Structures are given as structure tokens and as C-alpha cells.
Coordinates of C-alpha atoms and ligand atoms in Angstrom, one line a residue:
M235 CA 44.3 5.0 14.7
P236 CA 44.0 8.7 14.3
L237 CA 41.0 10.0 12.4
P238 CA 41.7 11.1 8.8
I239 CA 41.8 14.8 8.3
V240 CA 40.1 16.8 5.5
A241 CA 41.4 20.3 4.8
I242 CA 39.0 23.0 3.6
I243 CA 40.8 25.4 1.3
G244 CA 39.8 28.5 -0.6
R245 CA 40.1 32.2 -0.8
P246 CA 38.4 34.4 1.9
N247 CA 34.6 34.7 2.0
V248 CA 33.7 31.8 -0.3
G249 CA 32.0 30.2 2.7
K250 CA 34.7 27.8 4.1
S251 CA 33.7 28.1 7.7
T252 CA 30.0 27.7 6.7
V253 CA 30.8 24.5 4.8
V254 CA 32.9 23.2 7.7
N255 CA 30.0 23.7 10.1
R256 CA 27.6 22.0 7.7
L257 CA 29.9 19.0 7.3
A258 CA 30.5 18.7 11.0
Q259 CA 26.8 18.5 11.8
V260 CA 27.5 17.7 15.5
Q261 CA 27.6 21.0 17.3
D262 CA 30.4 22.0 19.6
A263 CA 32.4 19.2 18.2
I264 CA 35.6 21.1 18.2
V265 CA 38.6 18.8 18.6
Y266 CA 41.9 20.1 19.9
D267 CA 43.9 17.1 21.0
E268 CA 43.4 14.4 18.4
P269 CA 46.8 12.9 17.7
G270 CA 48.7 14.7 15.0
V271 CA 46.6 17.8 15.4
T272 CA 48.0 21.2 16.2
R273 CA 46.4 24.1 18.0
D274 CA 46.7 26.7 15.3
R275 CA 43.7 25.4 13.5
T276 CA 40.2 24.5 14.3
Y277 CA 39.3 20.9 13.8
K278 CA 35.8 19.6 13.9
R279 CA 34.6 16.0 14.0
A280 CA 32.4 14.9 11.2
F281 CA 31.1 11.6 9.8
W282 CA 29.3 10.3 6.8
G283 CA 27.9 6.8 6.7
D284 CA 30.1 5.0 9.1
R285 CA 33.2 6.9 8.3
E286 CA 34.5 9.4 10.8
F287 CA 37.0 12.2 10.0
L288 CA 38.1 15.6 11.1
V289 CA 37.5 18.8 9.0
V290 CA 39.9 21.6 9.4
D291 CA 39.4 25.2 8.2
T292 CA 42.7 26.4 6.8
G293 CA 41.8 30.1 6.8
G294 CA 41.6 32.1 3.7
L295 CA 44.3 31.4 1.2
V296 CA 45.6 34.4 -0.7
F297 CA 48.4 34.5 -3.2
D298 CA 49.6 38.1 -3.0
D299 CA 52.9 38.6 -1.5
D300 CA 52.6 42.3 -1.1
T301 CA 51.4 41.9 2.4
E302 CA 54.0 40.8 4.9
F303 CA 51.9 38.1 6.7
L304 CA 50.4 36.5 3.7
P305 CA 53.1 33.9 3.2
L306 CA 52.6 32.9 6.7
I307 CA 48.9 32.2 6.2
R308 CA 49.9 30.2 3.1
E309 CA 52.4 28.2 5.2
Q310 CA 49.6 27.4 7.6
A311 CA 47.4 26.1 4.7
M312 CA 50.3 24.0 3.5
A313 CA 50.9 22.6 6.9
A314 CA 47.2 21.7 7.1
L315 CA 47.3 20.1 3.8
A316 CA 50.4 18.0 4.7
E317 CA 48.5 16.2 7.4
S318 CA 45.3 15.7 5.4
S319 CA 44.0 12.7 3.5
A320 CA 42.0 14.9 1.2
A321 CA 41.1 18.5 0.5
I322 CA 37.9 20.3 -0.4
F323 CA 38.6 23.4 -2.4
V324 CA 35.7 25.8 -1.9
V325 CA 34.9 28.4 -4.5
D326 CA 32.0 30.9 -4.8
G327 CA 29.4 30.0 -7.4
Q328 CA 27.8 33.4 -7.2
T329 CA 30.9 35.5 -7.9
G330 CA 32.1 32.9 -10.4
L331 CA 35.6 32.0 -11.3
M332 CA 38.2 34.5 -9.9
P333 CA 41.9 34.8 -10.8
A334 CA 42.7 33.9 -7.1
D335 CA 40.8 30.6 -7.6
E336 CA 43.0 29.8 -10.5
E337 CA 46.1 30.5 -8.5
I338 CA 45.0 28.3 -5.7
A339 CA 44.0 25.5 -8.2
G340 CA 47.4 25.7 -9.8
W341 CA 49.0 25.2 -6.4
L342 CA 46.6 22.5 -5.4
R343 CA 47.3 20.5 -8.6
Q344 CA 50.9 20.2 -7.4
Q345 CA 50.0 18.8 -4.0
P346 CA 49.9 15.1 -3.4
V347 CA 46.4 15.1 -2.0
P348 CA 43.2 14.3 -3.7
V349 CA 41.1 17.5 -4.2
L350 CA 37.3 17.8 -4.4
L351 CA 35.9 21.0 -5.8
A352 CA 32.9 22.4 -4.0
V353 CA 31.1 25.3 -5.7
N354 CA 29.4 27.0 -2.7
K355 CA 26.4 29.3 -2.6
C356 CA 24.6 27.2 -5.2
E357 CA 21.4 27.0 -3.3
S358 CA 19.4 27.8 -6.4
V359 CA 18.7 24.4 -8.1
E360 CA 18.2 25.9 -11.6
Q361 CA 21.2 28.1 -11.5
G362 CA 23.5 25.9 -9.4
I363 CA 24.4 23.7 -12.3
T364 CA 25.4 26.5 -14.6
Q365 CA 27.2 28.3 -11.8
A366 CA 29.2 25.1 -11.0
A367 CA 29.9 24.2 -14.6
E368 CA 32.1 27.2 -15.1
F369 CA 34.6 25.7 -12.7
W370 CA 35.4 22.7 -14.9
E371 CA 38.0 25.1 -16.2
L372 CA 40.1 24.7 -13.1
G373 CA 41.1 21.2 -14.2
L374 CA 40.3 19.7 -10.8
G375 CA 37.6 17.4 -12.0
E376 CA 33.9 17.6 -11.4
P377 CA 32.7 20.7 -9.6
Y378 CA 30.0 19.9 -7.0
P379 CA 27.4 22.5 -6.5
V380 CA 26.7 22.9 -2.8
S381 CA 25.2 25.4 -0.4
G382 CA 26.9 25.6 3.0
I383 CA 24.0 27.6 4.3
H384 CA 21.2 25.4 3.1
G385 CA 23.0 22.1 3.2
S386 CA 22.1 21.1 -0.4
G387 CA 24.6 19.1 -2.4
T388 CA 26.8 18.1 0.5
G389 CA 25.6 14.5 0.4
E390 CA 27.0 13.9 -3.1
L391 CA 30.2 15.7 -2.1
L392 CA 30.6 13.5 1.0
D393 CA 29.9 10.3 -1.0
Q394 CA 32.9 11.2 -3.1
L395 CA 35.0 12.4 -0.2
I396 CA 34.9 9.2 1.7
L397 CA 36.2 7.2 -1.3
H398 CA 39.4 9.2 -0.8
L399 CA 39.9 8.5 2.9
P400 CA 42.3 5.8 3.9
P401 CA 40.7 2.4 4.6
V402 CA 40.0 1.5 8.2
T403 CA 42.6 -1.0 9.4
E404 CA 41.3 -4.3 10.5
G405 CA 42.9 -6.8 12.8
S406 CA 44.3 -6.8 16.2
E407 CA 44.5 -3.1 16.6
R408 CA 40.8 -2.9 16.3
D409 CA 40.1 -5.6 18.9
E410 CA 41.8 -3.9 21.8
I411 CA 39.8 -1.7 24.0
R412 CA 41.5 1.7 24.6
V413 CA 41.0 2.8 28.2
A414 CA 41.8 6.2 29.6
I415 CA 42.1 6.6 33.4
A416 CA 41.1 10.2 33.9
G417 CA 40.6 12.2 37.1
R418 CA 42.0 15.2 38.9
P419 CA 45.2 14.9 40.8
N420 CA 45.3 12.7 43.9
V421 CA 42.0 10.8 43.2
G422 CA 44.1 7.6 43.0
K423 CA 44.7 7.1 39.3
S424 CA 48.2 5.7 39.6
S425 CA 47.1 3.5 42.5
L426 CA 44.4 2.2 40.2
L427 CA 46.9 1.7 37.4
N428 CA 49.1 -0.3 39.8
A429 CA 46.2 -2.4 40.8
F430 CA 45.6 -3.3 37.2
V431 CA 49.1 -3.9 36.1
G432 CA 50.7 -5.0 39.3
E433 CA 49.1 -8.5 39.3
N434 CA 51.0 -11.5 38.1
R435 CA 48.3 -12.9 35.9
A436 CA 48.2 -9.8 33.8
I437 CA 50.4 -9.7 30.7
V438 CA 51.6 -6.2 30.7
S439 CA 53.7 -4.5 28.0
P440 CA 54.4 -0.9 27.5
V441 CA 54.0 0.3 23.9
S442 CA 54.6 3.7 22.5
G443 CA 51.6 6.0 22.3
T444 CA 51.1 8.6 19.7
T445 CA 53.7 11.1 20.8
R446 CA 57.2 10.7 22.2
D447 CA 56.3 11.2 25.8
T448 CA 53.2 9.0 26.0
I449 CA 53.4 5.3 26.9
D450 CA 50.5 3.0 26.8
M451 CA 50.3 -0.2 28.7
V452 CA 48.7 -3.3 27.2
V453 CA 47.0 -5.6 29.6
E454 CA 45.3 -8.9 28.8
R455 CA 42.5 -10.4 30.9
E456 CA 40.2 -13.3 30.0
G457 CA 40.8 -12.9 26.3
H458 CA 40.3 -9.2 26.2
I459 CA 43.1 -6.8 25.4
Y460 CA 43.0 -3.4 27.1
R461 CA 45.3 -0.6 26.1
L462 CA 45.7 1.8 29.0
I463 CA 46.3 5.1 27.5
D464 CA 49.2 7.4 28.5
T465 CA 50.2 5.6 31.6
A466 CA 53.4 7.8 31.5
G467 CA 51.2 10.8 32.1
I468 CA 49.7 9.1 35.2
R469 CA 52.9 7.8 36.6
K470 CA 55.4 10.5 36.0
K471 CA 53.5 13.2 37.8
K472 CA 55.8 13.2 40.7
N473 CA 58.7 14.0 38.4
V474 CA 59.7 17.6 39.0
E475 CA 61.2 18.0 35.5
Y476 CA 57.7 18.4 34.1
G477 CA 55.7 21.5 34.6
P478 CA 52.2 21.2 36.2
E479 CA 50.3 21.5 33.0
F480 CA 52.1 18.4 31.7
F481 CA 49.9 16.4 33.9
G482 CA 47.0 18.7 33.9
I483 CA 43.8 18.9 32.1
N484 CA 45.2 19.0 28.6
R485 CA 46.9 15.8 29.0
A486 CA 43.7 14.2 30.4
F487 CA 41.8 15.7 27.4
K488 CA 44.2 14.1 25.0
A489 CA 43.9 10.7 26.6
I490 CA 40.1 11.0 26.6
T491 CA 40.1 11.7 22.8
R492 CA 42.1 8.6 22.1
A493 CA 40.0 6.3 24.4
D494 CA 37.1 4.0 23.7
V495 CA 36.2 4.0 27.3
V496 CA 37.1 6.5 29.9
L497 CA 37.4 5.6 33.6
L498 CA 36.4 8.8 35.3
V499 CA 37.9 8.4 38.7
I500 CA 36.3 10.4 41.6
D501 CA 37.6 10.7 45.1
A502 CA 34.9 9.4 47.5
V503 CA 36.2 11.5 50.3
D504 CA 36.0 14.8 48.4
G505 CA 32.9 14.0 46.3
V506 CA 32.3 15.4 42.8
T507 CA 34.2 18.7 42.2
E508 CA 34.0 21.2 39.4
Q509 CA 37.1 19.6 37.7
D510 CA 35.3 16.3 37.7
Q511 CA 32.4 17.9 36.0
K512 CA 34.7 19.4 33.4
L513 CA 36.2 16.0 32.6
A514 CA 32.7 14.5 32.4
G515 CA 31.7 17.2 30.0
R516 CA 34.6 16.6 27.8
I517 CA 33.9 12.8 27.7
L518 CA 30.4 13.6 26.6
D519 CA 31.5 16.1 23.9
E520 CA 34.0 13.7 22.6
G521 CA 31.4 10.9 22.5
R522 CA 33.5 8.5 24.5
A523 CA 32.1 5.6 26.6
C524 CA 32.5 6.0 30.3
V525 CA 32.5 4.2 33.7
V526 CA 32.4 6.4 36.8
V527 CA 34.8 4.9 39.3
V528 CA 34.4 6.2 42.9
N529 CA 37.7 5.4 44.6
K530 CA 38.8 5.4 48.2
W531 CA 35.6 3.8 49.3
D532 CA 37.6 2.2 52.1
A533 CA 38.1 5.7 53.6
V534 CA 34.4 6.5 53.9
E535 CA 32.5 5.8 57.0
K536 CA 29.5 3.8 56.0
D537 CA 26.1 2.8 57.2
P538 CA 23.7 0.7 55.1
Y539 CA 22.4 3.8 53.3
T540 CA 25.6 5.5 52.5
I541 CA 26.1 3.9 49.1
Y542 CA 22.6 4.9 47.9
E543 CA 23.0 8.5 49.1
Y544 CA 26.4 8.6 47.4
Q545 CA 25.1 7.2 44.2
K546 CA 22.4 9.9 44.1
T547 CA 24.7 12.8 44.9
V548 CA 27.2 11.7 42.3
R549 CA 24.5 11.2 39.7
D550 CA 23.0 14.6 40.4
R551 CA 26.3 16.4 40.0
L552 CA 27.2 14.4 36.9
H553 CA 23.7 14.4 35.5
F554 CA 25.0 14.6 31.9
T555 CA 26.6 11.2 32.2
E556 CA 23.6 9.5 33.8
W557 CA 24.0 6.7 31.2
A558 CA 27.4 5.7 32.7
E559 CA 27.7 2.9 35.2
M560 CA 29.1 3.6 38.6
I561 CA 31.3 1.5 40.7
F562 CA 32.7 2.0 44.3
I563 CA 36.2 0.7 44.7
S564 CA 39.4 0.9 46.7
A565 CA 42.5 1.0 44.6
Q566 CA 44.4 0.5 47.9
T567 CA 42.8 -2.6 49.1
G568 CA 41.9 -3.9 45.7
Q569 CA 38.2 -4.0 46.5
R570 CA 36.1 -4.5 43.3
V571 CA 39.0 -3.3 41.1
E572 CA 38.6 -6.4 38.9
K573 CA 34.9 -5.7 38.4
I574 CA 35.8 -2.5 36.6
L575 CA 36.9 -4.4 33.5
G576 CA 33.5 -6.1 33.2
L577 CA 31.9 -2.6 33.0
V578 CA 34.5 -1.5 30.5
N579 CA 33.6 -4.5 28.3
T580 CA 29.9 -3.6 28.4
A581 CA 30.6 0.1 27.7
A582 CA 32.9 -0.7 24.8
E583 CA 30.4 -3.1 23.2
Q584 CA 27.6 -0.6 23.5
H585 CA 29.8 2.1 22.2
K586 CA 30.2 0.3 18.9
R587 CA 26.8 -1.3 18.8
R588 CA 24.7 -1.0 15.7
V589 CA 20.9 -1.3 15.8
T590 CA 18.8 -2.1 12.7
T591 CA 16.6 0.6 11.1
S592 CA 13.5 -1.6 11.7
V593 CA 14.1 -1.8 15.5
I594 CA 14.8 1.9 15.7
N595 CA 11.5 2.6 13.9
E596 CA 9.6 0.3 16.2
V597 CA 10.8 2.2 19.2
L598 CA 10.0 5.5 17.5
E599 CA 6.5 4.4 16.6
D600 CA 5.8 3.3 20.1
A601 CA 7.3 6.5 21.6
V602 CA 5.1 8.7 19.4
K603 CA 2.0 6.8 20.2
W604 CA 2.5 7.2 24.0
H605 CA 3.5 10.8 23.7
T606 CA 2.7 12.7 20.5
P607 CA 5.2 15.4 19.3
P608 CA 4.4 19.0 20.3
T609 CA 2.1 21.2 18.3
T610 CA 2.7 25.0 17.9
R611 CA 0.0 27.6 18.6
Q612 CA -0.4 27.9 14.9
G613 CA -1.4 24.3 14.8
R614 CA 1.8 22.9 13.2
Q615 CA 2.8 19.6 14.6
G616 CA 6.2 17.8 14.6
R617 CA 6.3 14.6 12.6
I618 CA 9.0 12.0 12.7
Y619 CA 9.2 10.1 9.4
Y620 CA 11.8 7.6 10.3
G621 CA 15.1 7.1 12.0
T622 CA 18.3 5.2 11.2
Q623 CA 21.6 4.7 12.9
V624 CA 24.2 6.6 10.9
S625 CA 27.4 5.9 12.9
T626 CA 28.9 4.1 15.9
Q627 CA 31.5 5.1 18.6
P628 CA 29.4 6.8 19.7
P629 CA 26.1 5.5 18.3
A630 CA 24.3 8.3 16.4
I631 CA 20.8 8.1 15.2
A632 CA 19.5 10.4 12.5
L633 CA 15.8 11.3 12.8
F634 CA 14.2 12.6 9.7
V635 CA 11.4 15.0 10.6
N636 CA 9.3 17.6 9.0
D637 CA 10.9 20.5 10.8
P638 CA 13.5 20.1 13.7
E639 CA 12.4 23.4 15.2
L640 CA 9.1 21.8 16.2
F641 CA 10.8 19.5 18.6
N642 CA 11.6 21.1 21.9
D643 CA 14.3 19.9 24.3
S644 CA 11.9 18.1 26.6
Y645 CA 10.5 16.1 23.7
R646 CA 14.0 15.4 22.4
R647 CA 15.0 14.1 25.9
Y648 CA 11.9 12.0 25.9
I649 CA 12.9 10.3 22.7
E650 CA 16.4 9.7 23.9
R651 CA 15.0 8.2 27.1
Q652 CA 12.8 5.9 25.0
F653 CA 15.8 4.7 23.0
R654 CA 17.7 4.0 26.2
E655 CA 14.8 2.2 27.9
S656 CA 14.2 0.0 24.9
L657 CA 17.7 -0.5 23.6
G658 CA 20.0 0.1 26.5
F659 CA 23.2 1.7 25.2
T660 CA 24.5 1.5 28.8
G661 CA 27.8 3.2 29.3
T662 CA 27.9 5.2 26.0
P663 CA 26.6 8.6 25.0
L664 CA 23.9 8.5 22.3
R665 CA 23.6 11.2 19.7
L666 CA 20.3 12.1 18.1
L667 CA 20.5 14.1 14.9
W668 CA 17.3 15.9 14.1
R669 CA 17.2 16.4 10.4
G670 CA 14.6 18.5 8.5
K671 CA 12.9 17.4 5.4
K672 CA 13.5 20.6 3.5
V673 CA 17.2 20.2 3.3
R674 CA 17.0 16.6 2.1
E675 CA 14.6 17.5 -0.7
M676 CA 16.9 20.3 -1.9
E677 CA 19.8 17.9 -1.7
R678 CA 18.0 15.4 -3.8
G679 CA 17.1 18.1 -6.3
A680 CA 20.7 19.2 -6.6
N681 CA 21.9 15.7 -6.9
R682 CA 19.5 14.9 -9.6
A683 CA 20.6 18.0 -11.4
T684 CA 24.3 17.2 -11.3
K685 CA 23.6 13.8 -12.9
V686 CA 21.9 15.3 -15.9
Ligands
GDP873 P1 35.0 32.0 4.7 O1 35.7 33.3 4.9 O2 35.4 31.3 3.5 O3 35.2 31.1 5.9 O4 33.5 32.3 4.5 P2 32.3 32.3 5.5 O5 31.8 31.0 5.9 O6 32.6 33.2 6.7 O7 31.1 33.0 4.6 C1 31.3 34.2 3.9 C2 30.0 34.8 3.5 O8 29.4 33.9 2.6 C3 29.1 34.9 4.7 O9 28.4 36.1 4.6 C4 28.1 33.7 4.6 O10 26.9 34.0 5.1 C5 28.1 33.6 3.0 N1 27.8 32.2 2.6 C6 28.4 31.1 3.1 N2 27.8 30.0 2.6 C7 26.8 30.4 1.7 C8 25.9 29.8 0.9 O11 25.8 28.5 0.8 N3 25.0 30.6 0.2 C9 25.1 31.9 0.3 N4 24.2 32.6 -0.4 N5 25.9 32.6 1.1 C10 26.8 31.8 1.8
GDP874 P1 46.7 10.2 41.3 O1 47.3 11.6 41.5 O2 45.3 10.4 40.9 O3 47.5 9.3 40.5 O4 46.6 9.6 42.8 P2 47.5 8.6 43.5 O5 47.3 7.2 43.0 O6 48.9 9.1 43.6 O7 46.9 8.6 45.0 C1 46.8 9.8 45.7 C2 46.7 9.5 47.2 O8 45.5 8.8 47.5 C3 47.8 8.6 47.7 O9 48.3 9.0 49.0 C4 47.2 7.2 47.8 O10 47.8 6.4 48.8 C5 45.8 7.6 48.1 N1 44.8 6.6 47.7 C6 44.7 6.1 46.4 N2 43.8 5.2 46.3 C7 43.2 5.0 47.5 C8 42.2 4.2 48.1 O11 41.5 3.4 47.4 N3 41.9 4.4 49.4 C9 42.6 5.3 50.2 N4 42.3 5.4 51.5 N5 43.6 6.1 49.7 C10 43.9 5.9 48.4

């Protein structure tokens, strides 16, 4: 199911992009190829609680037809709104209500999309409420004072927002594991696909993917259902009607975005190339689970040490996916092909695994005892108050700390290692969100204020 989209709307300079970045939280989480998404806009992945969605900045909305290209910008905003489940209308609490806000509000009231009103730049707790109150006049319901820069107020806004997102569908669609077979040309993707679907005991049926030219294959094995994503893209590559980019990296990226688990297929004869690293990077950015499949193992001359040397080289070159399991196969002879699905099952389970807060805090307590957080030269020391898992697919753990800046990369890596050592999470990326205390206190202050 595609992720719900939330459009951010408002006139220029009210802080839309700042608010988008604040809501997205995960850095570099720009999404281009989610189904139903176009390239003209920048989408970012965001979540709140266990709801995931995309936020899209629509660009500044101006109602002034004197300039030639303005209607075009507006058309863009309309198109963005048409694909959205909800909109956040951002206004500027410091400049106050402007005629342009009224125009946009009038237009928004006619759209069939729920609208939340965010009054930005309200970082001042005392003034924020008064600044926001002025916007009741727009007739769009309660104005939420927020500060994109400081992060205050966004919690309450998000609480409201997720009430407007479509419910997550339950049932069979959720039980299938979506698998993408990704790799550069000629590594053996279609051979692997044939090995999966060519066997008699598989129940195979093609189903339509998200766009006209994608076809998924559904395969059933031992009670598990696997949806192999965009098999048309893998198979049709020899068809000359399609240009090279049709089967190129964009198509692979699209498949990765839709997958739960990505099989990153590597050619054992060629070893890990730059293109392989690019795909691996994308898998990590998108937070997909992954199994590294080293194919053409039959074509490699081996002695008893070869596999270990190989493992090490591949791991070194794909160090950012060190959490992924690796398997050496031959799509041609069928060697170990069936074992892949076992690894897929594990990766998919871990990808949606949820760990209780008490277990997370046990791990943290231990980790901090073995290795205390760094202290600055001025004597300030990092403190971790507590951690809790905030989402799955991939698992993300928020760590509430006194000041995120006090935790350097090496300490952050240490904590991640501790989580992996104690809890596993084999096959899935794990996200740690380091959250400062200051922001939370402000948020609470602002929330309390709105409830008065
Ligand atoms: P956009 O054009 O609506 O996307 O606005 P930007 O996000 O680029 O922000 C416009 C200006 O407002 C920038 O100078 C930001 O630094 C500033 N700004 C954004 N959010 C806040 C905020 O929460 N408080 C204050 N004081 N300024 C903000
Ligand atoms: P794709 O472009 O990734 O779909 O790759 P193909 O499945 O079309 O395979 C590319 C070439 O590699 C073909 O000539 C295959 O016969 C060969 N190939 C695929 N898998 C294996 C394998 O396991 N061992 C060997 N030796 N060759 C393979």
C-alpha cells in the first residue's frame, strides 16, 4: 500500500520547508519513487507513533495572476493536494494574518482534503498562543502554534494529523512479503527469478503492480506468500522497444521503495562494483531489509578459504549493510537458491519487529555502564534518559538525551552495536533518533499552553 501523503501549503517564506524538515526527522530521507509520486516535488518520509507518511512541500502558493508563471505554481499545489490525504496550511505567526493567507484559506476550504492549520514561528511560549489565536478567523479550525526551527508544538499537530490519515489495511495484503530482486545488469536477476518461479511446487501468479508496466509475481512456499516486485522490469530487459533507462537504476530504485526485503544480487566473478554500492546505499536510505546474494558461485575457482575471503571483501565494500546476511548461490545450477527464502523470512520478521521499552532501557543501561558517554573539555557529559521504539519497517528507536551534540559518531555507533549484539535485528537497518531534552520541554510548554 502506498504511504499516505501530506501536502504542506502556504505562501512563500512562512517556513514551509523548515516545517517539512522538522516533520521528516530522518535526514536525507528524500523519496522520489514511491508509487503515485511525481518528480516535480520533493517528498520526505516521516512518521509519528507507528504511522508512516510522506510530506511534500508544494512550493509557495500565491494568488496574484499578474505574473505569468503563477498559475502554474498554483496548478502544482493543486496537483499535490489531489494526491494527498491531508494538508497542513502553514502561516506565519510573527507577521500575523495576511490577505494572501485568507485567499489560500478560501481556496483550501473548497478542497476535499482535511486541513490542519500550523501557525509557524511561535517559538515564544507566552506570545505563541496569542499569535496563533488570530488565525481562528480563517475558519479552518484550531490554529496550532508551532516552531519549525525549534520543533515546539509539532507533537500536538502530528497527533491531530494522524487521525486524518487513512487506516492501515489489514488482511492478506499485509501478510505477504514484498521482495525486490535488485542488481546491476547481467548479475543474474532473471536467472534467479526463473529459479524461483520455474519450479512446479510454486504457485505463481502475475498480478499488476502499481503502474501499468510493472508486473509482480506472487509465489507461495511453505505457507509464506512472497510478492516478487516488478518482474516485468527484470524480464523484459532484452526487449528493444524499451530504452536503457527503463531497466536502469530508476527502475531498481522504484522496486526497492516498494519492497520489504531487497535481494541485492552481486556477481561473484566481478565482485562488488560502484553500482552495487549505490544500490546498497539506496536500500539503507529507504530503510528496507536486505539479503546480499552472491550469484554465479559455480563460476568461481575455489579453495577452502575462498568463501571467507569473499565474505570479507564483500563486507568491506558494502560496510554500510554489514547487518545484512550474505548467501553464495548459483542461479544456474540452483545451488542454495531455496535457502534464500529462509533469510528473507528472517529479514522480514526483524524489519517489523517491535521491542518493549523496558528491554531497550536494559540494553541502554548496560551499554552506558560499560562505556560512559563522552564528556566535553568544559566538563559537560552526555546523558541518555531513556529510549523507546517509535516505529517499525525499519525499526527506529528514539533516544531521549540531554543534548544530542554531546554524542559523537563513534559513541552513536557503539550504542547501535550494543542494540544489535543484544537484540539482533539481523537483516534490517536500525535507526537511532537522538532527541534533545530542550525541544521536548518546549513542546510540552506549548502543548500545555494550547490547552488552556
Ligand atoms: P518557505 O518559503 O515557506 O519554505 O520558508 P522557509 O522554510 O524557507 O523559511 C523562511 C524563513 O523563515 C527562513 O528565514 C527561516 O529561517 C524562517 N523560519 C522558518 N521557521 C521558523 C520558525 O519556526 N521561527 C522563526 N523565527 N523563523 C522561522
Ligand atoms: P540479469 O541481467 O541480472 O537479469 O542477468 P541474467 O539472468 O540475464 O544473467 C546474465 C548472464 O549471466 C547470463 O548469460 C546467465 O546465463 C549468466 N548467469 C546467471 N546466473 C548464473 C550463475 O549462477 N552462474 C553462471 N555461471 N552464470 C550465470
